[in-house]
Amino acid sequence: MSDALSQGLSQRSALRAPSLNEQAYQKLKQAVITLSYKPGEYLNTAQVMDELEMGRTPINQAIHRLAAEGLLQVLPRKGVMVSPLSINDAIDMIDVRLANEMLCIQLVCKKISVANITQLKQLHVEMCTACEHSDHLQMLALDRQFHQTLLDIANNKWLTDVLSILHAQAQRFWASTLLDKHHMQEVVDEHNQIINALINNQVHLAEEAVQSHILSFRQSLLNG
């Protein structure tokens, strides 16, 4: 391989690799939304650096980014706290999410391809396996992928910005209810209903399936 070609490949690989700031953001966000860092918990920056194996600057950047998204709070003279969970906030968030999810599924119905259907079906297969093994962390990850895939298909930057924040907030609440195997199976079934409606290009049924999915999440929170 020539030096020029090797250099070109290395440069393209570097472009694809996430920056340290992005890695720190994703790692810290994952820890927050899966409740590894508990709501109301104060974070020790040095400890977070050690646990996530990231440097101070990327962690500080991640903290400020997550604070802007409402997952963390930077409190003067007190430090950094994981935002508390409030059932009232959750209900308000779900109302906003429902309106935006309906727009998302409408756009998906207009733009979805056979390749997209295949991708969603594969995620569903993996979620079925996670449910069978009661792997709630994998369930959380796959649910996030499922909704992100719908956003990618919808291909609307403004909608993606809004729903990405709402999804992260929702997953913190969902992580607290997902230990129940029955609820896991409900989520699997609800995703399947969405996929089937998309396969058959039934817009109305897709909207109903998404609405049912979000309202089921709302009910699970109210049930405690």
PDB file of N, CA, C and O in Angstrom, residues 32 37-41 66-67 69-74 80-86 169 172:
ATOM      1  N   VAL A  32     -25.967   8.250  33.207  1.00  0.00           N
ATOM      2  CA  VAL A  32     -27.077   8.995  33.817  1.00  0.00           C
ATOM      3  C   VAL A  32     -28.414   8.363  33.463  1.00  0.00           C
ATOM      4  O   VAL A  32     -29.260   8.150  34.340  1.00  0.00           O
ATOM      5  N   TYR A  37     -25.618   6.670  37.778  1.00  0.00           N
ATOM      6  CA  TYR A  37     -25.553   7.844  38.643  1.00  0.00           C
ATOM      7  C   TYR A  37     -26.992   8.207  38.979  1.00  0.00           C
ATOM      8  O   TYR A  37     -27.800   8.509  38.096  1.00  0.00           O
ATOM      9  N   LYS A  38     -27.324   8.165  40.256  1.00  0.00           N
ATOM     10  CA  LYS A  38     -28.710   8.249  40.695  1.00  0.00           C
ATOM     11  C   LYS A  38     -29.238   9.688  40.643  1.00  0.00           C
ATOM     12  O   LYS A  38     -28.484  10.641  40.853  1.00  0.00           O
ATOM     13  N   PRO A  39     -30.533   9.841  40.410  1.00  0.00           N
ATOM     14  CA  PRO A  39     -31.155  11.162  40.481  1.00  0.00           C
ATOM     15  C   PRO A  39     -30.912  11.807  41.845  1.00  0.00           C
ATOM     16  O   PRO A  39     -31.087  11.154  42.880  1.00  0.00           O
ATOM     17  N   GLY A  40     -30.482  13.059  41.837  1.00  0.00           N
ATOM     18  CA  GLY A  40     -30.186  13.773  43.073  1.00  0.00           C
ATOM     19  C   GLY A  40     -28.778  13.562  43.589  1.00  0.00           C
ATOM     20  O   GLY A  40     -28.364  14.209  44.561  1.00  0.00           O
ATOM     21  N   GLU A  41     -28.010  12.660  42.960  1.00  0.00           N
ATOM     22  CA  GLU A  41     -26.647  12.370  43.396  1.00  0.00           C
ATOM     23  C   GLU A  41     -25.690  13.466  42.924  1.00  0.00           C
ATOM     24  O   GLU A  41     -25.774  13.945  41.793  1.00  0.00           O
ATOM     25  N   LEU A  66     -24.684  18.072  29.012  1.00  0.00           N
ATOM     26  CA  LEU A  66     -25.810  17.365  29.633  1.00  0.00           C
ATOM     27  C   LEU A  66     -26.627  18.290  30.527  1.00  0.00           C
ATOM     28  O   LEU A  66     -27.832  18.076  30.711  1.00  0.00           O
ATOM     29  N   ALA A  67     -25.974  19.296  31.087  1.00  0.00           N
ATOM     30  CA  ALA A  67     -26.707  20.288  31.871  1.00  0.00           C
ATOM     31  C   ALA A  67     -27.649  21.079  30.967  1.00  0.00           C
ATOM     32  O   ALA A  67     -28.794  21.380  31.345  1.00  0.00           O
ATOM     33  N   GLU A  69     -29.081  19.939  28.434  1.00  0.00           N
ATOM     34  CA  GLU A  69     -30.168  19.032  28.072  1.00  0.00           C
ATOM     35  C   GLU A  69     -31.057  18.681  29.268  1.00  0.00           C
ATOM     36  O   GLU A  69     -32.034  17.946  29.121  1.00  0.00           O
ATOM     37  N   GLY A  70     -30.692  19.173  30.448  1.00  0.00           N
ATOM     38  CA  GLY A  70     -31.525  18.959  31.620  1.00  0.00           C
ATOM     39  C   GLY A  70     -31.256  17.685  32.393  1.00  0.00           C
ATOM     40  O   GLY A  70     -31.959  17.382  33.359  1.00  0.00           O
ATOM     41  N   LEU A  71     -30.228  16.921  31.996  1.00  0.00           N
ATOM     42  CA  LEU A  71     -29.923  15.682  32.706  1.00  0.00           C
ATOM     43  C   LEU A  71     -29.059  15.923  33.939  1.00  0.00           C
ATOM     44  O   LEU A  71     -29.093  15.124  34.881  1.00  0.00           O
ATOM     45  N   LEU A  72     -28.260  16.968  33.916  1.00  0.00           N
ATOM     46  CA  LEU A  72     -27.430  17.358  35.056  1.00  0.00           C
ATOM     47  C   LEU A  72     -27.735  18.799  35.431  1.00  0.00           C
ATOM     48  O   LEU A  72     -28.278  19.558  34.623  1.00  0.00           O
ATOM     49  N   GLN A  73     -27.372  19.142  36.650  1.00  0.00           N
ATOM     50  CA  GLN A  73     -27.495  20.517  37.116  1.00  0.00           C
ATOM     51  C   GLN A  73     -26.153  20.970  37.678  1.00  0.00           C
ATOM     52  O   GLN A  73     -25.574  20.272  38.516  1.00  0.00           O
ATOM     53  N   VAL A  74     -25.664  22.104  37.206  1.00  0.00           N
ATOM     54  CA  VAL A  74     -24.433  22.681  37.722  1.00  0.00           C
ATOM     55  C   VAL A  74     -24.825  23.763  38.713  1.00  0.00           C
ATOM     56  O   VAL A  74     -25.364  24.807  38.339  1.00  0.00           O
ATOM     57  N   VAL A  80     -21.909  19.497  40.845  1.00  0.00           N
ATOM     58  CA  VAL A  80     -22.732  18.946  39.764  1.00  0.00           C
ATOM     59  C   VAL A  80     -23.654  17.870  40.331  1.00  0.00           C
ATOM     60  O   VAL A  80     -23.194  16.940  41.006  1.00  0.00           O
ATOM     61  N   MET A  81     -24.934  18.009  40.059  1.00  0.00           N
ATOM     62  CA  MET A  81     -25.916  17.057  40.575  1.00  0.00           C
ATOM     63  C   MET A  81     -26.695  16.449  39.417  1.00  0.00           C
ATOM     64  O   MET A  81     -27.032  17.139  38.446  1.00  0.00           O
ATOM     65  N   VAL A  82     -26.961  15.159  39.514  1.00  0.00           N
ATOM     66  CA  VAL A  82     -27.853  14.517  38.558  1.00  0.00           C
ATOM     67  C   VAL A  82     -29.264  15.041  38.815  1.00  0.00           C
ATOM     68  O   VAL A  82     -29.741  15.037  39.949  1.00  0.00           O
ATOM     69  N   SER A  83     -29.906  15.515  37.767  1.00  0.00           N
ATOM     70  CA  SER A  83     -31.233  16.116  37.935  1.00  0.00           C
ATOM     71  C   SER A  83     -32.195  15.124  38.584  1.00  0.00           C
ATOM     72  O   SER A  83     -32.273  13.960  38.166  1.00  0.00           O
ATOM     73  N   PRO A  84     -32.928  15.566  39.604  1.00  0.00           N
ATOM     74  CA  PRO A  84     -33.894  14.676  40.258  1.00  0.00           C
ATOM     75  C   PRO A  84     -35.010  14.281  39.294  1.00  0.00           C
ATOM     76  O   PRO A  84     -35.257  14.958  38.290  1.00  0.00           O
ATOM     77  N   LEU A  85     -35.672  13.174  39.610  1.00  0.00           N
ATOM     78  CA  LEU A  85     -36.825  12.735  38.833  1.00  0.00           C
ATOM     79  C   LEU A  85     -38.101  13.181  39.537  1.00  0.00           C
ATOM     80  O   LEU A  85     -38.267  12.958  40.734  1.00  0.00           O
ATOM     81  N   SER A  86     -38.981  13.784  38.781  1.00  0.00           N
ATOM     82  CA  SER A  86     -40.268  14.231  39.306  1.00  0.00           C
ATOM     83  C   SER A  86     -41.376  13.658  38.441  1.00  0.00           C
ATOM     84  O   SER A  86     -41.334  13.777  37.213  1.00  0.00           O
ATOM     85  N   GLN A 169     -34.442  11.864  28.592  1.00  0.00           N
ATOM     86  CA  GLN A 169     -35.178  12.087  29.833  1.00  0.00           C
ATOM     87  C   GLN A 169     -36.121  10.919  30.115  1.00  0.00           C
ATOM     88  O   GLN A 169     -36.222  10.442  31.249  1.00  0.00           O
ATOM     89  N   ARG A 172     -34.559   7.691  31.602  1.00  0.00           N
ATOM     90  CA  ARG A 172     -34.253   7.687  33.051  1.00  0.00           C
ATOM     91  C   ARG A 172     -35.462   7.189  33.845  1.00  0.00           C
ATOM     92  O   ARG A 172     -35.326   6.423  34.788  1.00  0.00           O
TER      93      ARG A 172
END
